[in-house]
């Protein structure tokens, strides 16, 4: 994998895209991760590296509405 032209997105950007995508798609699907990677302009391996590097905790499930616990 070449990182020659890889521009790393900020932690807050990665987190925001993951959370926004989790509102409409199931986190455990490959399509979810492909969509997140596409939105960030990285490949899935780079996305995995970013999640590890930034120590992002990926939600398994989000509430349907804000305020729901």
XYZ file of C-alpha atoms in Angstrom:
69
model
C 0.000 0.000 0.000
C 1.480 3.303 -1.027
C 1.059 6.223 1.316
C 2.905 8.612 -0.966
C -0.149 10.829 -1.551
C -2.081 9.944 1.605
C -3.403 12.974 3.436
C -4.582 11.944 6.863
C -8.017 13.275 7.894
C -8.337 14.760 11.388
C -9.616 12.623 14.254
C -12.771 14.729 14.612
C -13.518 14.313 10.905
C -13.139 10.523 11.062
C -15.348 10.345 14.149
C -18.023 12.589 12.603
C -18.210 10.525 9.399
C -18.449 7.263 11.356
C -21.238 8.615 13.574
C -23.171 10.154 10.682
C -22.947 6.963 8.639
C -24.008 4.888 11.668
C -27.300 6.788 11.735
C -28.327 5.279 8.391
C -26.394 2.013 8.056
C -25.554 -0.959 10.249
C -22.006 -0.680 11.555
C -21.184 -4.362 11.154
C -21.621 -4.422 7.367
C -18.796 -4.103 4.836
C -20.871 -1.464 3.016
C -20.705 0.735 6.129
C -16.905 0.698 6.181
C -16.667 1.203 2.425
C -18.933 4.247 2.665
C -16.919 5.749 5.536
C -13.649 5.183 3.672
C -15.075 6.756 0.501
C -16.342 9.798 2.406
C -12.900 10.311 3.941
C -11.025 9.698 0.688
C -9.000 6.782 2.064
C -8.977 3.045 1.430
C -10.294 0.591 4.015
C -6.803 -0.351 5.245
C -5.983 3.303 5.847
C -9.309 3.741 7.622
C -8.509 0.836 9.916
C -5.099 2.349 10.649
C -6.696 5.716 11.461
C -9.216 4.141 13.842
C -6.378 2.354 15.640
C -4.083 5.396 15.685
C -6.773 7.762 16.953
C -8.148 5.107 19.341
C -11.671 5.722 18.101
C -14.351 3.626 19.765
C -16.803 2.568 17.074
C -20.436 2.453 18.183
C -22.212 -0.845 17.838
C -25.632 0.796 17.921
C -26.851 4.372 18.109
C -30.161 5.468 19.585
C -32.913 6.075 17.058
C -33.489 9.615 18.327
C -31.473 12.031 20.390
C -32.329 11.783 24.055
C -33.139 8.063 23.927
C -31.070 6.113 26.431
